[in-house]
Tab-separated table of C-alpha atoms in Angstrom:
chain	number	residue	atom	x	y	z
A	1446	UNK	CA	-110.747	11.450	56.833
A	1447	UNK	CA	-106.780	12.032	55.888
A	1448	UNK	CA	-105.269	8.674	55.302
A	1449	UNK	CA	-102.438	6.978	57.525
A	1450	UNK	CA	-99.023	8.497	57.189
A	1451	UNK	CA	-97.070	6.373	59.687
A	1452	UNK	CA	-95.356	5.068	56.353
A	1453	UNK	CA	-94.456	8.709	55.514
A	1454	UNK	CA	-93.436	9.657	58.898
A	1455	UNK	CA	-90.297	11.745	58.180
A	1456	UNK	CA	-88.920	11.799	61.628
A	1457	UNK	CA	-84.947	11.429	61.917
A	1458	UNK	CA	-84.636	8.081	61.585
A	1459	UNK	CA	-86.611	7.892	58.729
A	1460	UNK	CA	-83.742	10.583	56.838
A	1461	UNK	CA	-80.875	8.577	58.093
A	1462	UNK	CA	-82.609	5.651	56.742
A	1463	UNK	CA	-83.661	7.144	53.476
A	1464	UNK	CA	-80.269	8.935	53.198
A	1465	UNK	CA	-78.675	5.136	53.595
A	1466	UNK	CA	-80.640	3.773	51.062
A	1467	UNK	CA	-79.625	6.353	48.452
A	1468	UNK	CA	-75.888	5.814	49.228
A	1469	UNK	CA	-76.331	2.062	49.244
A	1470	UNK	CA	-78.023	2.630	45.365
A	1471	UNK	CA	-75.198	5.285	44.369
A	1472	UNK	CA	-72.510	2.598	45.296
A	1473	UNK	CA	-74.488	-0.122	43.527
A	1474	UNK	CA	-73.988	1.763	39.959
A	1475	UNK	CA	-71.122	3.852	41.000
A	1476	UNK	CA	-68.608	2.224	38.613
A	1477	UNK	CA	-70.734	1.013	35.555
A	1478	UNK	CA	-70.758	4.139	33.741
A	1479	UNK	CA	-66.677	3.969	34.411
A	1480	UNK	CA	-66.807	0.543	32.761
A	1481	UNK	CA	-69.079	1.246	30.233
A	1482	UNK	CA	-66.791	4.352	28.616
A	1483	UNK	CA	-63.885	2.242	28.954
A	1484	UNK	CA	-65.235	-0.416	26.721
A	1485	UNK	CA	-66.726	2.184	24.253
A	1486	UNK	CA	-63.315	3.971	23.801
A	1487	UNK	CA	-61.505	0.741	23.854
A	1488	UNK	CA	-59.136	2.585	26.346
A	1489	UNK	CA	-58.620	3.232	29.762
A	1490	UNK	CA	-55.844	5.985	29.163
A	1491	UNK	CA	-57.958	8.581	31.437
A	1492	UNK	CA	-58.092	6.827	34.573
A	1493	UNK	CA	-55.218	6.430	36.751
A	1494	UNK	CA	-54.526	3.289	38.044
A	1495	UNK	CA	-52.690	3.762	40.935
A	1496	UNK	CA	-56.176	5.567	41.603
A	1497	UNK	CA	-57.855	2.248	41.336
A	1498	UNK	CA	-55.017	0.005	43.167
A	1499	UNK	CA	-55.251	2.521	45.992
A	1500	UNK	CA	-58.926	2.664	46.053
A	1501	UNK	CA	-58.752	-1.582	46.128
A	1502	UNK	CA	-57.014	-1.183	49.373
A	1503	UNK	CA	-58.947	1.193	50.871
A	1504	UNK	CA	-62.143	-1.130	50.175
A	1505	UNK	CA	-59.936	-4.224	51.482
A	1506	UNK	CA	-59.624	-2.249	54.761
A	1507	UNK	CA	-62.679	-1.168	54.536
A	1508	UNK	CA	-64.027	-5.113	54.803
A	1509	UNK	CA	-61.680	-5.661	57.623
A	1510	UNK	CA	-63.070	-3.228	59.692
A	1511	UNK	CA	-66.354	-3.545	59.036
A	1512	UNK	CA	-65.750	-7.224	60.171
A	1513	UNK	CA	-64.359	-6.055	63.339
A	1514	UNK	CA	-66.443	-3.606	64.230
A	1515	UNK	CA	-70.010	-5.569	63.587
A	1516	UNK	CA	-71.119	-2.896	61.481
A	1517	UNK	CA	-74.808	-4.027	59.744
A	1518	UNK	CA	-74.095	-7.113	56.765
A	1519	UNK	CA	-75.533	-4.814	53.972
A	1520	UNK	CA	-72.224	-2.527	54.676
A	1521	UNK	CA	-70.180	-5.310	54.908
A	1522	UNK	CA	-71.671	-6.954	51.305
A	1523	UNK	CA	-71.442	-4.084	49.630
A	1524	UNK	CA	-67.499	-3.469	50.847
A	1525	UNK	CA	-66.728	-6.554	49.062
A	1526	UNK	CA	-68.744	-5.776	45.793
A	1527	UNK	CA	-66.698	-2.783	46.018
A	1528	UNK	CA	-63.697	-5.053	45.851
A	1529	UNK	CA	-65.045	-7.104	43.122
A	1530	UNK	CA	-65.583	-3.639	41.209
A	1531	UNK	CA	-62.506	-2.351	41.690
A	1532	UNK	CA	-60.645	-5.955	40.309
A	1533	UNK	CA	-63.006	-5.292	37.310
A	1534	UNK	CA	-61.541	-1.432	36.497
A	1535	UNK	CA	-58.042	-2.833	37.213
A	1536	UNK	CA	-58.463	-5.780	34.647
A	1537	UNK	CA	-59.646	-2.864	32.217
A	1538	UNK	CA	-56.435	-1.392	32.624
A	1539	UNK	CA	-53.822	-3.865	32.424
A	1540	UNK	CA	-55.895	-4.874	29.362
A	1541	UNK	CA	-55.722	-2.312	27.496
A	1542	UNK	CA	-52.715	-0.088	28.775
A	1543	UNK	CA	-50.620	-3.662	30.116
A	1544	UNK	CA	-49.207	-4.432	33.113
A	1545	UNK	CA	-48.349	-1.424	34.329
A	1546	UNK	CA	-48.715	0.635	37.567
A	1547	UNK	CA	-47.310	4.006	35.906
A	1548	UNK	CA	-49.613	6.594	34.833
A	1549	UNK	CA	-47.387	8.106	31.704
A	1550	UNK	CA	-49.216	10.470	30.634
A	1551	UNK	CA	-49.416	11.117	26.889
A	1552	UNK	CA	-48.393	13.945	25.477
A	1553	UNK	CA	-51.458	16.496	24.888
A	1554	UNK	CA	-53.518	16.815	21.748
A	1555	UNK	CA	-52.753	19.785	19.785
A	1556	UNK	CA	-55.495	22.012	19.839
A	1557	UNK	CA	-57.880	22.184	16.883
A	1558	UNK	CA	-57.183	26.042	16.325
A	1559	UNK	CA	-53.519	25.172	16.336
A	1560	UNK	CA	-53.885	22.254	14.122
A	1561	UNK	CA	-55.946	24.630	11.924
A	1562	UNK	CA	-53.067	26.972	11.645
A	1563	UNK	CA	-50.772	24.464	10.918
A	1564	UNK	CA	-52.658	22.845	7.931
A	1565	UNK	CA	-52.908	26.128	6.512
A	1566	UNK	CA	-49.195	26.563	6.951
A	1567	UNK	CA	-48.599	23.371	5.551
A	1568	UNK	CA	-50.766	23.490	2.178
A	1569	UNK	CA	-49.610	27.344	1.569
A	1570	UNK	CA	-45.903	26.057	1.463
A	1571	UNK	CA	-46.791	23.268	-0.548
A	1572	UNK	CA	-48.431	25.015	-2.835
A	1573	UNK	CA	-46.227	27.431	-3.138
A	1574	UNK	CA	-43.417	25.179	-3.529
A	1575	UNK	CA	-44.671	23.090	-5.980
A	1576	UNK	CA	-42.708	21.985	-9.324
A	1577	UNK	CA	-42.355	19.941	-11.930
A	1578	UNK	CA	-40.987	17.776	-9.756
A	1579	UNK	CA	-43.416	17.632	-6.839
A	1580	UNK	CA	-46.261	14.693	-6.782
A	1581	UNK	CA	-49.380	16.044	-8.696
A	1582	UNK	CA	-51.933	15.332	-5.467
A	1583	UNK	CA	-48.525	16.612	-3.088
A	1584	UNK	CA	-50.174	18.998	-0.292
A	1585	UNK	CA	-53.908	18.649	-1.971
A	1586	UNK	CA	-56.695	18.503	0.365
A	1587	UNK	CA	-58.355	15.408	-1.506
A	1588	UNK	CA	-55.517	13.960	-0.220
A	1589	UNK	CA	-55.405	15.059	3.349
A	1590	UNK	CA	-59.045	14.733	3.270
A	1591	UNK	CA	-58.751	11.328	2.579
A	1592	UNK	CA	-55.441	10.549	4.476
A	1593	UNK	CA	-57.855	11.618	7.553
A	1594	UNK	CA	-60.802	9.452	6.635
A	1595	UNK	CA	-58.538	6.673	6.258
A	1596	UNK	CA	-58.925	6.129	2.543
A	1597	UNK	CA	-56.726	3.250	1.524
A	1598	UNK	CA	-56.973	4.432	-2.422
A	1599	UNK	CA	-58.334	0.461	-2.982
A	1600	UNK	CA	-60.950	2.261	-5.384
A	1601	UNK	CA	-58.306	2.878	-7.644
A	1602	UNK	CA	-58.024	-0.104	-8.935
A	1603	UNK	CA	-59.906	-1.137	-11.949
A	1604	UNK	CA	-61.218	-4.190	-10.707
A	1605	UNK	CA	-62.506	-2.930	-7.101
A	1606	UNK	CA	-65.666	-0.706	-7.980
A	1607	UNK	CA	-66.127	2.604	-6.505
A	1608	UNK	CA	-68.395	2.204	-3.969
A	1609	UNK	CA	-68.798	4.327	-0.874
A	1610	UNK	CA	-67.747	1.870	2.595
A	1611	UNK	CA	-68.984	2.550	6.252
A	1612	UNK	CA	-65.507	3.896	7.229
A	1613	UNK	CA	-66.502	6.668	5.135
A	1614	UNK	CA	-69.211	7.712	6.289
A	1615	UNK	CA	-68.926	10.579	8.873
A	1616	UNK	CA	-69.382	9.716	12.239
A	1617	UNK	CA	-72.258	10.738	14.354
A	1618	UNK	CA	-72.323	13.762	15.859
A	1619	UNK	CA	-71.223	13.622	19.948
A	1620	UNK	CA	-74.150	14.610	22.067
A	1621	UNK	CA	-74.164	18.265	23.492
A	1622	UNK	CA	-73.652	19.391	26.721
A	1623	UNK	CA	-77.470	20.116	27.343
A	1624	UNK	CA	-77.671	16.682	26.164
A	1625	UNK	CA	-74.854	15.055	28.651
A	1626	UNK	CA	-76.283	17.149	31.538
A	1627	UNK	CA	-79.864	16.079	31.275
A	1628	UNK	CA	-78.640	12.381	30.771
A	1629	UNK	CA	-76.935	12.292	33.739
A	1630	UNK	CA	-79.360	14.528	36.150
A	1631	UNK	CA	-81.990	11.958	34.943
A	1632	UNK	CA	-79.789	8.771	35.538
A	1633	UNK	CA	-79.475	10.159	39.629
A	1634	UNK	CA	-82.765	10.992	40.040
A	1635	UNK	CA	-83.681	7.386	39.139
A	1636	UNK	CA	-80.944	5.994	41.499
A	1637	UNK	CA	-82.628	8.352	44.153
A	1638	UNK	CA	-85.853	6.772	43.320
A	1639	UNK	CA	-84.751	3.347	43.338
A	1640	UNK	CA	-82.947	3.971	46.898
A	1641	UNK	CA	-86.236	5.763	48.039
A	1642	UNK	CA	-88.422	2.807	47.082
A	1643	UNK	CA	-85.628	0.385	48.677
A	1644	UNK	CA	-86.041	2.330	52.267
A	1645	UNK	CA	-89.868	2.390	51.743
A	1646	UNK	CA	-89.959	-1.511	51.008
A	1647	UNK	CA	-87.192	-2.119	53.916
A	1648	UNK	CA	-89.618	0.309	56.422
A	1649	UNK	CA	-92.890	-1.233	55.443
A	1650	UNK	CA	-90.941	-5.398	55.786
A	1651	UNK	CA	-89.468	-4.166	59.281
A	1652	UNK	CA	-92.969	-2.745	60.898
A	1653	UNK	CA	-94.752	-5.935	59.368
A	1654	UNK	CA	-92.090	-8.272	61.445
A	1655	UNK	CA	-92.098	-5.965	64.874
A	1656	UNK	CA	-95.711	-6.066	64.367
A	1657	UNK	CA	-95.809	-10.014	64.620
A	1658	UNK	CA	-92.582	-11.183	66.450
A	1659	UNK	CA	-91.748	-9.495	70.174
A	1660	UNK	CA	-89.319	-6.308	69.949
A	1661	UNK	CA	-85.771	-7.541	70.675
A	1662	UNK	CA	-83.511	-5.063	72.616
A	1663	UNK	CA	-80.797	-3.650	69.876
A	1664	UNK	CA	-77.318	-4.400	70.749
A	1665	UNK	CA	-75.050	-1.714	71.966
A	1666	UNK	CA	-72.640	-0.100	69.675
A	1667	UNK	CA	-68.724	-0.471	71.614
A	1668	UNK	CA	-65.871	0.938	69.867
A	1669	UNK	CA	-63.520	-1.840	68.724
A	1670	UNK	CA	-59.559	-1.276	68.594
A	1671	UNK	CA	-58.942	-3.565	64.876
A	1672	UNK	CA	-62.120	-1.989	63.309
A	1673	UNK	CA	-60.716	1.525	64.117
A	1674	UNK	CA	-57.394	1.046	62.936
A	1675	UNK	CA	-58.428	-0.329	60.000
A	1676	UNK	CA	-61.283	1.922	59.617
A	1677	UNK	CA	-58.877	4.872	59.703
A	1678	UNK	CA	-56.264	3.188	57.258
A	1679	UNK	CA	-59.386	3.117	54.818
A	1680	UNK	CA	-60.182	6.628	55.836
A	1681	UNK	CA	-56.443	7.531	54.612
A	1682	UNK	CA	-56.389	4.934	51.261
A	1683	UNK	CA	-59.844	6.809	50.532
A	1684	UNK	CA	-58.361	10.113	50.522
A	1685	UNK	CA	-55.148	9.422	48.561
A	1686	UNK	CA	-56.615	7.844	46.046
A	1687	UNK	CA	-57.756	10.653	44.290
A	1688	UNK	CA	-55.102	12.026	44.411
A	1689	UNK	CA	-53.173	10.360	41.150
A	1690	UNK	CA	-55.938	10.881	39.221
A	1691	UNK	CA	-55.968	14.648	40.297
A	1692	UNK	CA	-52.639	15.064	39.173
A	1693	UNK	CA	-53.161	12.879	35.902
A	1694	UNK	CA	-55.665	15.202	34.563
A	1695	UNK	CA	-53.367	18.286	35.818
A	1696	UNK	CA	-50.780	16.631	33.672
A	1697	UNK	CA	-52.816	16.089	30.544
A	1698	UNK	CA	-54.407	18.925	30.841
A	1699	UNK	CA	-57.365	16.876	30.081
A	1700	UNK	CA	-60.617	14.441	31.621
A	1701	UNK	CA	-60.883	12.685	28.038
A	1702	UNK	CA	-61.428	9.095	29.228
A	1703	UNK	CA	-62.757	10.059	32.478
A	1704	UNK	CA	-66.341	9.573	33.035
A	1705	UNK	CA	-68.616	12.304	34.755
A	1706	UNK	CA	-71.431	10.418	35.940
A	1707	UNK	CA	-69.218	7.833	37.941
A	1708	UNK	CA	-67.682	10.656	40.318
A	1709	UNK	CA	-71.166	11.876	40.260
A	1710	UNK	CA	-72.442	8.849	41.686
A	1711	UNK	CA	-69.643	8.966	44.044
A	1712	UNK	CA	-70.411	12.315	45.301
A	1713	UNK	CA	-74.586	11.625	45.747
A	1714	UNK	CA	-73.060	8.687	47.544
A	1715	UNK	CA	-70.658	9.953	50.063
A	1716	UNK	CA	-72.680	13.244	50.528
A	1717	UNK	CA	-75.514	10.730	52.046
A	1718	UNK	CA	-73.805	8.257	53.723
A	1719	UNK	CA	-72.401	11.188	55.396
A	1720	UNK	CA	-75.816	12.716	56.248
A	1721	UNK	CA	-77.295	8.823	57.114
A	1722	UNK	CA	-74.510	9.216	60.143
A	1723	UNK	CA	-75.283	12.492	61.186
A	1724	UNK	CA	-78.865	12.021	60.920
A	1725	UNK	CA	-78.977	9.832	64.132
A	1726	UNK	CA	-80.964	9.769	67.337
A	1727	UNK	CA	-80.170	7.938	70.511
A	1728	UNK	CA	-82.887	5.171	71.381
A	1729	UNK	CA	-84.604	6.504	74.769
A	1730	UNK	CA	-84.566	3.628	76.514
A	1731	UNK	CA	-80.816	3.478	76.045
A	1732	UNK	CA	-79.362	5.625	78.525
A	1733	UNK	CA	-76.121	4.838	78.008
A	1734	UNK	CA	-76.249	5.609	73.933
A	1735	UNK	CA	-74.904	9.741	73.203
A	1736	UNK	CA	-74.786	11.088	69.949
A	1737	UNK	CA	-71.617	12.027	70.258
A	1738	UNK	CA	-70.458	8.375	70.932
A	1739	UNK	CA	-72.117	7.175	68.065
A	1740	UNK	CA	-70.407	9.649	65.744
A	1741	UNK	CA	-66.934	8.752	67.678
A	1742	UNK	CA	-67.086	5.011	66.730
A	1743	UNK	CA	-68.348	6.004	63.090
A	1744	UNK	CA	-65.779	8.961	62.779
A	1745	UNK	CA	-63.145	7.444	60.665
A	1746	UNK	CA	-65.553	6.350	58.133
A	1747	UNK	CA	-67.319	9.895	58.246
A	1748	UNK	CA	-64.106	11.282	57.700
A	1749	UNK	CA	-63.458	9.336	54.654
A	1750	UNK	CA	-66.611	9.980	53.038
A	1751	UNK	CA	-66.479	13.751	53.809
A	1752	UNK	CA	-62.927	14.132	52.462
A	1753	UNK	CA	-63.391	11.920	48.895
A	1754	UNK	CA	-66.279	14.371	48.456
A	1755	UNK	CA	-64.065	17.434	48.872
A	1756	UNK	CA	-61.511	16.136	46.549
A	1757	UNK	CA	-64.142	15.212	43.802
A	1758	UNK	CA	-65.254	18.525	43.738
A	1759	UNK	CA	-61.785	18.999	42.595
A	1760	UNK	CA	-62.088	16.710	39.970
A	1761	UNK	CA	-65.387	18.251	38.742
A	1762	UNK	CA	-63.535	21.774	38.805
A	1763	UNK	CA	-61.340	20.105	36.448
A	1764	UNK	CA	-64.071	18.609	33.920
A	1765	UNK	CA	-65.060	22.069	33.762
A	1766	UNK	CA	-61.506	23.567	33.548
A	1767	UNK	CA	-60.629	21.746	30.521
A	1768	UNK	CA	-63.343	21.483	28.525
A	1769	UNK	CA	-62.631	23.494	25.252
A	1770	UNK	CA	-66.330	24.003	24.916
A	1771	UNK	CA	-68.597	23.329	21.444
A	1772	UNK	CA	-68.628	26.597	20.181
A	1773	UNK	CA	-64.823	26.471	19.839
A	1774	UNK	CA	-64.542	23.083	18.418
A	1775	UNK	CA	-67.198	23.849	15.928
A	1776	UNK	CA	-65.360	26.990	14.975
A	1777	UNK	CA	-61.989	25.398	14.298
A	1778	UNK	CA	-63.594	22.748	11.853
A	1779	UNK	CA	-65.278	25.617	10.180
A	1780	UNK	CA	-62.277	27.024	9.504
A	1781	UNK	CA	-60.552	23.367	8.051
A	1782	UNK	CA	-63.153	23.229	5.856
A	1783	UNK	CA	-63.539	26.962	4.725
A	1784	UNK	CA	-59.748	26.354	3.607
A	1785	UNK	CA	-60.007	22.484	2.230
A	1786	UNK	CA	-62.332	24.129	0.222
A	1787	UNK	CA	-60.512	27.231	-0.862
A	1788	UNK	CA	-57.701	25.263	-1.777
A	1789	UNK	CA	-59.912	22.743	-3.878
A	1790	UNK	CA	-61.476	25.975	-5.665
A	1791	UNK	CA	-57.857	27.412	-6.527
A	1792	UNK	CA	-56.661	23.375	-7.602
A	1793	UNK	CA	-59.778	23.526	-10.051
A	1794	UNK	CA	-58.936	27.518	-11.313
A	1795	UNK	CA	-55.608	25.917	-11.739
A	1796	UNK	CA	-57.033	23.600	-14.287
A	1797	UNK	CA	-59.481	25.558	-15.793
A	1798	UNK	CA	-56.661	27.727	-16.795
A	1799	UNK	CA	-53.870	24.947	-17.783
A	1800	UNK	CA	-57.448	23.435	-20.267
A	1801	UNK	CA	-57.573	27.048	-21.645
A	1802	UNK	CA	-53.761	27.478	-22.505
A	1803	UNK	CA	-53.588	23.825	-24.204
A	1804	UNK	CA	-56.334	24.783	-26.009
A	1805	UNK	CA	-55.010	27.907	-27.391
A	1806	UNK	CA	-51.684	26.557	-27.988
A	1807	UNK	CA	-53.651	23.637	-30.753
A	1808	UNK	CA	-56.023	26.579	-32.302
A	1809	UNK	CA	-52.870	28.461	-32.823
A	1810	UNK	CA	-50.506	25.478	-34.176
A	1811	UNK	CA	-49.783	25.846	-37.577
A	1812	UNK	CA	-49.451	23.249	-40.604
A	1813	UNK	CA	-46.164	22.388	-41.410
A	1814	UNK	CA	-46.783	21.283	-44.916
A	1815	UNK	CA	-45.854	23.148	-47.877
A	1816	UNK	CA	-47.455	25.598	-49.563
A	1817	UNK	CA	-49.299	24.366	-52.585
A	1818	UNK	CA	-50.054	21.573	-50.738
A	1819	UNK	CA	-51.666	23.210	-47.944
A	1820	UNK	CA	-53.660	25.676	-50.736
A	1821	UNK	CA	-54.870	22.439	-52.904
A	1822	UNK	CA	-56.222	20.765	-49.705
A	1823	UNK	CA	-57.506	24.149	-48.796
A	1824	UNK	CA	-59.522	24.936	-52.379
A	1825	UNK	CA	-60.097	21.576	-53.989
């Protein structure tokens, strides 16, 4: 005999339910990888903040018409976590950018290939310039090797001992994209996991409790005038406040700072709220319930989610846009190195050749004595 499957009953309720669940666990987590890459980089240069002030009022809005409309408490405690997450992302940048609303953005890094030219122009001039007159380690790559690395030269001293210091070690390697992708494909299926287990718990608590206590007669959903005005306001904050950060990476022609998982958690999360709204099916004892009205009172926050999902897609066509790729980036230090170490190959001809002349120049040096003194100290 099959077992029971009225827990696994996929009818529509149960995928607007399940599809809720997931969003609620996408919004839970949306902004801690944000936070997290902020505090690892010790910068918030890559997000916008009139992104985040925009997105504050759209989840302030978003409170006040929940409140209005009666929409279920879960929505309405997770609009003001929202709000609590947002003041946290804002704090990051005023710390570490100050108090500023202005996105400046920085001019953009030169690109390694062009850097690579340019320290090739720069030791071939000062090579070729050097004199008698020019600084001995002038233009050599010890120096620019350890110019980059920081090297303060303290080993120099006789009284500090030479001994290698964790700043001079190189720095690990930065995961690869294979890496990156399969870390963040694994972090959503687990938040899809957690919000399936959440609806299963939630379904299994709810049929326990109808079970025991008499059914009680779900109260009609009637569109409010403040909750829709204030839904749609959030509706239009939601929209524009991708906007700035759009345009920042346009301008910067860069998503350095920017972290991929937390617009992918957005995304998973809008893309099911949106499909735990459509996925809805008038109660039949309610004859006075249409789909259609249902969707009408819960348009302006379908239209927000819908619309932050196109516009992310933007901002995932620009992850993709300006990423110079590995194979590049691996190339261009190739090709710093191949010539650090050309150069330190000619320094080292240099002084196998200046060794060679000093030593011909005392073979061939002749005595200045006199004569018979040179022959008595020669043949006595």
């Amino acid at each position: 005999m099959a077992p029971p499957t009225q827990f696994l009953n996929l009818d529509v309720e149960a995928i607007s339910g399940i599809c809720g669940s997931i969003s609620i666990a996408c919004w839970v987590v949306v902004f801690s990888p944000q936070i997290v890459e902020n505090i690892r980089r010790g910068s918030a240069d890559g997000l916008s903040v009139q992104f985040i002030v925009v997105w504050l009022l759209g989840d302030v809005f978003n409170i006040l018409g929940a409140m209005f409309q009666g929409v279920l408490p879960t929505m309405l405690i997770l609009a003001v976590y929202y709000t609590i997450a947002d003041f946290v992302l804002l704090g990051q940048c005023f710390y570490y950018r100050g108090f500023t609303l202005s996105d400046d953005a920085p001019s953009p890094a030169k690109p390694k290939r062009a850097a690579a030219s340019t320290a090739t122009t720069t030791i071939t001039s000062q090579h070729a310039a050097a004199t008698e007159r020019t600084g001995l380690l002038l233009g050599s790559p010890l120096l620019i090797d350890r110019e980059r690395r920081g090297s303060d030269w303290s080993h120099l001293s006789p009284a500090v001992p030479l001994v290698a210091t964790p700043s001079s070690l190189p720095p690990p390697p930065p995961p690869t994209k294979a890496q990156t992708l399969l870390s963040n494909l694994l972090a959503m299926v687990m938040v899809c996991a957690a919000g399936v287990l959440g609806w299963y718990l939630s379904r299994s608590y709810t049929i326990t409790s109808t079970s025991t206590s008499p059914e009680s007669s779900a109260e009609p959903l009637i569109m409010n005038f403040w909750g829709q005005v204030f839904g749609w306001l959030c509706a239009a904050l939601y929209l524009g406040s991708r906007l700035p950060q759009l345009l920042l990476n346009w301008r910067r022609k860069s998503t350095d700072g920017v972290s991929m998982l937390f617009f992918l958690f957005a995304c998973l999360g809008n893309l099911t709220y949106v499909l735990s709204i459509l996925a809805y099916e008038p109660p039949a004892d309610d004859g006075s319930a249409t789909y259609s009205g249902y969707v009408l009172v819960n348009l302006s926050w379908l239209a927000g989610s819908a619309g932050t999902l196109v516009l992310d897609l933007g901002i995932f066509i620009q992850f993709f846009l300006y990423d110079k790729g590995e194979e590049e980036e691996e190339d261009d230090d190739d090709e710093i190195e191949d010539l650090e170490e050309g150069c330190r190959d000619s320094d080292a001809e240099d002084d196998d050749e200046d060794d060679d002349d000093d030593r011909s120049i005392g073979e061939e040096r002749w005595d200045q004595r006199p004569v018979l003194q040179r022959n008595i100290s020669e043949f006595s």
